[in-house]
Coordinates of C-alpha atoms in Angstrom, one line a residue:
Chain A
M1030 CA 66.1 173.5 143.2
H1031 CA 66.8 176.6 145.2
E1032 CA 67.7 178.9 142.3
L1033 CA 64.4 180.6 142.5
G1034 CA 65.1 181.6 145.9
I1035 CA 68.5 182.9 144.9
V1036 CA 66.8 184.8 141.8
F1037 CA 64.6 186.7 144.5
Y1038 CA 67.8 187.5 146.2
I1039 CA 69.4 189.0 143.3
I1040 CA 66.5 190.9 142.2
R1041 CA 66.1 192.4 145.7
D1042 CA 69.9 193.5 145.7
V1043 CA 69.9 195.0 142.2
K1044 CA 66.6 196.9 142.6
E1045 CA 68.2 198.4 145.7
V1046 CA 71.2 199.4 143.8
A1047 CA 69.1 200.7 140.8
E1048 CA 67.1 202.9 143.4
Q1049 CA 70.1 204.4 144.8
N1050 CA 71.7 205.4 141.4
N1051 CA 68.7 206.9 139.8
V1052 CA 68.8 203.9 137.2
K1053 CA 65.7 203.7 134.8
R1054 CA 66.3 200.3 133.5
I1055 CA 68.8 197.4 134.0
S1056 CA 69.9 195.7 130.8
K1057 CA 72.5 193.1 132.0
V1058 CA 73.3 191.5 135.4
T1059 CA 76.6 189.6 135.6
M1060 CA 77.0 186.9 138.1
D1061 CA 80.2 185.1 139.4
I1062 CA 79.3 181.5 140.3
G1063 CA 81.6 179.2 141.7
E1064 CA 81.7 175.5 140.2
V1065 CA 80.9 174.0 143.4
S1066 CA 78.4 176.5 144.7
T1067 CA 75.3 173.9 144.1
V1068 CA 73.9 176.7 141.7
I1069 CA 73.1 175.3 138.3
P1070 CA 73.6 178.3 135.8
E1071 CA 70.9 177.0 133.4
Y1072 CA 68.2 176.7 136.0
L1073 CA 69.5 180.1 137.4
K1074 CA 68.8 181.6 133.9
D1075 CA 65.3 179.9 133.6
C1076 CA 64.1 181.3 136.9
W1077 CA 65.7 184.7 136.2
R1078 CA 63.7 185.1 132.9
W1079 CA 60.5 184.3 134.6
A1080 CA 61.0 186.5 137.8
A1081 CA 62.8 189.4 136.3
D1082 CA 60.1 190.0 133.5
K1083 CA 57.7 190.8 136.5
E1084 CA 59.7 193.6 137.3
E1085 CA 59.5 197.1 135.5
V1086 CA 63.2 197.8 136.0
L1087 CA 64.4 194.4 134.8
R1088 CA 62.1 193.7 131.9
G1089 CA 64.0 191.7 129.3
C1090 CA 67.3 192.0 131.4
E1091 CA 69.8 189.5 130.4
L1092 CA 71.5 187.4 133.1
E1093 CA 75.2 186.6 132.4
V1094 CA 76.9 183.9 134.5
N1095 CA 80.5 183.9 134.7
T1096 CA 81.7 180.5 136.2
L1097 CA 84.6 180.5 138.5
P1098 CA 86.7 177.4 138.7
A1099 CA 86.9 175.5 142.1
V1100 CA 90.3 175.0 143.7
S1101 CA 91.2 172.8 146.8
F1102 CA 94.2 172.9 148.9
C1103 CA 96.0 169.9 150.4
E1104 CA 97.2 170.4 154.1
D1105 CA 99.8 167.4 153.9
C1106 CA 101.5 168.4 150.7
R1107 CA 100.8 172.1 150.7
K1108 CA 99.6 172.0 147.0
E1109 CA 96.4 173.3 145.2
F1110 CA 94.5 171.1 142.8
P1111 CA 91.2 171.4 140.9
T1112 CA 88.3 170.2 143.0
V1113 CA 85.8 168.9 140.4
A1114 CA 88.2 166.5 139.1
H1115 CA 89.8 165.2 142.2
G1116 CA 87.0 165.7 144.9
K1117 CA 88.4 165.6 148.4
T1118 CA 91.3 163.4 147.6
C1119 CA 94.6 165.2 146.6
P1120 CA 96.0 164.1 143.2
H1121 CA 99.7 164.9 144.3
C1122 CA 99.9 162.9 147.4
S1123 CA 96.7 160.9 147.6
G1124 CA 95.9 162.5 151.1
G1125 CA 92.4 163.3 152.3
N1126 CA 93.2 166.3 154.5
T1127 CA 91.9 168.9 152.0
Y1128 CA 89.7 171.9 151.9
L1129 CA 88.1 174.3 149.5
L1130 CA 89.8 177.4 148.9
R1131 CA 87.6 178.8 146.4
G1132 CA 84.6 177.9 144.1
N1133 CA 81.6 178.4 146.2
E1134 CA 80.9 181.9 145.4
V1135 CA 77.4 183.3 144.4
E1136 CA 78.1 186.9 143.9
I1137 CA 76.6 189.9 141.7
R1138 CA 79.8 191.1 140.1
D1139 CA 77.9 194.2 138.2
I1140 CA 75.1 195.6 136.3
E1141 CA 74.6 197.3 132.9
V1142 CA 72.2 200.1 133.3
Y1143 CA 70.3 203.0 131.6
S1144 CA 70.3 206.0 133.8
N1145 CA 68.0 209.1 133.6
E1146 CA 69.9 212.1 132.4
Q1147 CA 70.8 214.3 135.4
Chain B
M1123 CA 69.4 211.0 126.1
D1124 CA 69.9 208.0 128.4
Q1125 CA 73.1 207.4 129.9
V1126 CA 74.4 204.0 129.8
G1127 CA 76.9 202.7 132.5
V1128 CA 78.1 199.7 134.5
I1129 CA 77.7 199.6 138.2
E1130 CA 80.2 197.4 140.0
I1131 CA 78.4 195.5 142.9
K1132 CA 80.7 192.5 144.0
K1133 CA 78.5 191.3 146.6
S1134 CA 77.5 187.9 147.7
V1135 CA 73.6 187.2 147.4
F1136 CA 73.8 185.5 150.8
A1137 CA 75.4 188.5 152.6
D1138 CA 72.1 190.0 153.7
N1139 CA 70.6 186.7 155.0
E1140 CA 73.8 186.3 157.1
Q1141 CA 73.2 189.6 158.6
D1142 CA 69.6 189.1 159.3
A1143 CA 70.5 185.6 160.8
N1144 CA 73.0 187.0 163.2
A1145 CA 70.7 189.9 164.3
L1146 CA 67.9 187.3 164.9
R1147 CA 70.4 185.1 167.0
A1148 CA 71.4 188.2 169.1
E1149 CA 67.7 189.1 169.6
L1150 CA 66.7 185.4 170.7
K1151 CA 69.7 185.3 173.2
Q1152 CA 68.4 188.5 174.8
K1153 CA 64.8 187.1 175.1
G1154 CA 66.2 183.8 176.4
V1155 CA 64.8 181.7 173.5
Y1156 CA 66.7 178.9 172.1
L1157 CA 65.9 178.0 168.4
L1158 CA 66.7 174.8 166.9
N1159 CA 66.7 174.4 163.0
L1160 CA 65.6 170.8 162.4
M1161 CA 66.2 169.5 158.8
S1162 CA 66.1 166.1 156.9
S1163 CA 64.7 164.5 153.7
P1164 CA 61.0 164.2 153.2
G1165 CA 59.7 160.9 155.2
S1166 CA 62.6 160.7 157.7
G1167 CA 60.2 160.9 160.7
K1168 CA 60.8 164.6 161.6
T1169 CA 57.2 165.1 163.1
T1170 CA 57.1 161.7 164.7
T1171 CA 60.6 162.3 166.4
L1172 CA 59.4 165.7 167.6
I1173 CA 56.2 164.3 169.0
Q1174 CA 58.2 161.8 170.9
T1175 CA 60.8 164.3 172.1
I1176 CA 58.6 167.3 173.1
N1177 CA 56.3 164.6 175.3
R1178 CA 59.6 164.1 177.2
I1179 CA 60.5 167.7 178.0
K1180 CA 57.2 169.7 177.8
D1181 CA 56.9 169.3 181.7
K1182 CA 60.5 170.8 182.2
I1183 CA 60.7 173.6 179.5
R1184 CA 58.3 175.5 177.3
V1185 CA 58.2 174.3 173.8
A1186 CA 56.8 175.7 170.7
V1187 CA 57.0 174.4 167.1
M1188 CA 56.9 176.0 163.7
E1189 CA 56.2 173.6 160.8
A1190 CA 57.5 174.8 157.4
D1191 CA 56.1 173.3 154.4
I1192 CA 55.4 174.3 150.8
D1193 CA 51.7 173.5 151.6
S1194 CA 49.2 172.0 153.9
D1195 CA 48.9 172.2 157.7
V1196 CA 48.8 168.6 158.4
D1197 CA 52.1 168.6 160.6
A1198 CA 51.1 171.6 162.7
I1199 CA 47.8 170.0 163.6
K1200 CA 49.5 166.7 164.3
I1201 CA 52.0 168.2 166.8
K1202 CA 49.3 170.1 168.5
E1203 CA 47.1 167.1 168.8
A1204 CA 49.7 164.9 170.0
T1205 CA 51.6 167.1 172.5
G1206 CA 49.2 170.0 173.3
I1207 CA 52.2 172.7 173.0
E1208 CA 51.7 175.7 170.5
S1209 CA 52.4 175.0 167.1
I1210 CA 52.0 177.0 163.9
Q1211 CA 52.3 176.1 160.3
L1212 CA 54.6 178.3 158.1
H1213 CA 54.1 178.3 154.1
T1214 CA 57.1 178.9 151.9
G1215 CA 55.3 179.7 149.0
G1216 CA 56.9 177.3 146.9
M1217 CA 60.4 177.9 148.1
C1218 CA 62.4 175.0 149.0
H1219 CA 64.0 176.4 152.3
L1220 CA 63.5 179.1 155.0
D1221 CA 65.8 182.0 155.3
A1222 CA 66.2 184.2 158.3
E1223 CA 63.7 186.8 157.3
M1224 CA 61.1 184.0 156.9
T1225 CA 62.0 182.6 160.3
R1226 CA 61.6 185.8 162.0
Q1227 CA 58.1 186.4 160.5
G1228 CA 57.4 182.9 161.9
L1229 CA 58.5 183.7 165.3
D1230 CA 56.5 186.8 165.3
N1231 CA 53.4 184.6 165.5
L1232 CA 54.6 182.7 168.6
T1233 CA 54.1 183.6 172.1
L1234 CA 58.0 184.1 172.7
E1235 CA 57.7 185.3 176.2
N1236 CA 56.2 182.0 177.0
T1237 CA 58.8 180.0 175.2
D1238 CA 62.2 178.5 176.2
L1239 CA 62.6 176.3 173.1
A1240 CA 61.4 177.0 169.5
I1241 CA 61.8 174.3 167.2
L1242 CA 61.8 175.1 163.3
E1243 CA 60.9 172.1 161.4
N1244 CA 62.5 173.1 158.1
V1245 CA 61.2 172.0 154.6
G1246 CA 62.1 168.4 153.7
N1247 CA 65.2 168.8 151.7
L1248 CA 68.9 168.1 152.3
V1249 CA 70.3 170.7 149.8
C1250 CA 68.8 174.2 150.0
P1251 CA 68.2 174.4 153.7
A1252 CA 71.8 173.9 154.5
E1253 CA 72.6 177.0 152.3
F1254 CA 70.7 179.7 154.2
D1255 CA 71.3 180.4 157.9
T1256 CA 67.9 180.7 159.5
G1257 CA 69.3 182.5 162.7
S1258 CA 69.0 179.2 164.7
C1259 CA 71.2 178.5 167.7
R1260 CA 71.9 175.0 166.4
N1261 CA 71.3 173.1 163.4
A1262 CA 70.0 169.5 163.7
M1263 CA 69.1 166.9 161.1
I1264 CA 67.4 163.6 161.1
L1265 CA 68.8 161.0 158.7
S1266 CA 66.6 157.6 158.5
V1267 CA 68.0 154.3 157.9
P1268 CA 66.1 153.5 154.6
E1269 CA 68.0 156.5 153.0
G1270 CA 71.2 154.8 153.3
H1271 CA 74.6 155.4 155.4
D1272 CA 76.3 157.0 152.3
K1273 CA 74.1 160.2 152.5
P1274 CA 76.9 162.2 154.2
L1275 CA 79.1 161.7 151.1
K1276 CA 76.2 162.9 148.9
Y1277 CA 75.2 166.0 150.7
P1278 CA 78.3 167.0 152.4
L1279 CA 77.1 170.7 153.0
M1280 CA 74.1 169.5 155.0
F1281 CA 76.2 167.3 157.4
S1282 CA 78.9 169.9 157.8
I1283 CA 76.7 172.5 159.2
C1284 CA 74.7 170.2 161.6
D1285 CA 75.7 170.0 165.4
V1286 CA 73.6 167.0 165.8
V1287 CA 72.7 164.1 163.4
V1288 CA 69.7 161.9 164.7
I1289 CA 69.6 158.5 162.9
N1290 CA 66.0 157.3 162.9
K1291 CA 64.3 154.0 162.0
I1292 CA 67.1 152.0 163.8
D1293 CA 64.4 149.2 164.2
V1294 CA 64.4 148.5 160.5
M1295 CA 68.2 148.3 160.2
P1296 CA 68.4 144.6 159.7
Y1297 CA 66.2 145.0 156.5
F1298 CA 68.5 147.6 154.8
D1299 CA 72.2 147.4 154.3
F1300 CA 72.9 150.3 156.6
D1301 CA 76.2 150.5 158.5
L1302 CA 76.1 152.6 161.4
E1303 CA 79.6 152.6 162.0
K1304 CA 80.4 153.7 158.6
C1305 CA 77.7 156.3 158.7
T1306 CA 79.1 157.9 161.8
E1307 CA 82.6 157.8 160.2
Y1308 CA 81.2 159.6 157.1
I1309 CA 79.4 162.3 159.3
H1310 CA 82.9 162.9 161.3
M1311 CA 84.6 163.3 157.8
R1312 CA 82.2 166.2 157.2
N1313 CA 82.1 167.5 160.7
P1314 CA 84.3 166.1 163.4
K1315 CA 82.3 167.8 166.1
A1316 CA 78.8 166.4 165.2
K1317 CA 76.9 164.2 167.7
V1318 CA 75.4 161.3 166.4
I1319 CA 72.3 159.9 168.3
P1320 CA 70.4 156.6 166.7
I1321 CA 66.9 156.5 167.7
C1322 CA 63.5 154.8 167.0
A1323 CA 60.9 157.5 166.9
K1324 CA 58.1 154.9 166.6
T1325 CA 59.1 152.6 169.7
G1326 CA 60.8 155.6 171.6
E1327 CA 64.2 153.9 171.6
G1328 CA 67.2 156.3 172.2
V1329 CA 64.8 159.5 172.1
D1330 CA 65.8 160.2 175.7
A1331 CA 69.5 160.8 174.5
F1332 CA 68.1 163.4 172.1
A1333 CA 65.8 164.9 174.6
Q1334 CA 68.5 165.2 177.2
W1335 CA 70.9 167.0 174.5
L1336 CA 68.3 169.5 173.8
L1337 CA 67.5 170.2 177.5
D1338 CA 71.1 170.6 178.2
E1339 CA 71.6 173.0 175.2
V1340 CA 68.6 175.2 176.1
H1341 CA 70.0 175.3 179.9
E1342 CA 73.4 176.2 178.5
W1343 CA 72.0 179.0 176.2
K1344 CA 70.1 180.6 179.0
N1345 CA 72.8 180.6 181.3
Q1346 CA 75.8 181.7 179.2

């Protein structure tokens, strides 16, 4: 539901980078999105298509989403486990004293661009 | 010919908002204005709770309200009519939440020099508002009895960022399988420091406790 808001943030950030680097057109934006970031890649891409085509520098620009696995850590047995499969309960010792190590990223990794010749 | 290349960015899309939010908090601190971000699902009784609470504290501190909705201004009008305080409506233009920049634009329309406490009534939604720091001093949320006591399990982020959880509509508890003890336990699983205040905005039961919490918070903020 908040994917459109996130798309506006991405557009603002990549346009800024484009201006700083004398970029004429951005052909691809690659995102790193954690499995438990609450961002749904399909919705993000739908919103992206609608919003990006309204921007001259982003017309037709592809959005690639790279999904990062979510990993949690158990304080009791000091082991890691995949968050999506086990939630907050540790599969090694059944403890509940766990926290997320990674997997909630919403990051712009890089952009593929066409620059004006210097 | 055009040159093709890749520019590495490696930046969280929330980084700018966090910066804006921290700057806004510092500015509010300087001006002596306490900003509360109030969140909940649609229909939990945010506006009724606000009216009851404001009428208990408006003689002690100066309160202003910003109502954020996707459309209409019924809430801002309702607050103004029922309490007489300054109340403005913000439209999010279809967005499901407010961010720090939108909050700042809203605050620019309030007379801040005459305000001790500004309350932001965020868009009714338990998902997105939790993701975006508005620059508020504290986050509060209202969970109403008909929504069920398992909400903290389903919307973990919202409950983990709230400093206070107001449980509204406790008068209808006998008609729903709502377990207040279990709900409190689930909230504390997400955030052990969260304060839980059961109220009924319709009858006024328990509202004094929430009003007192706000008065103490504003007092502390101004005197820190």
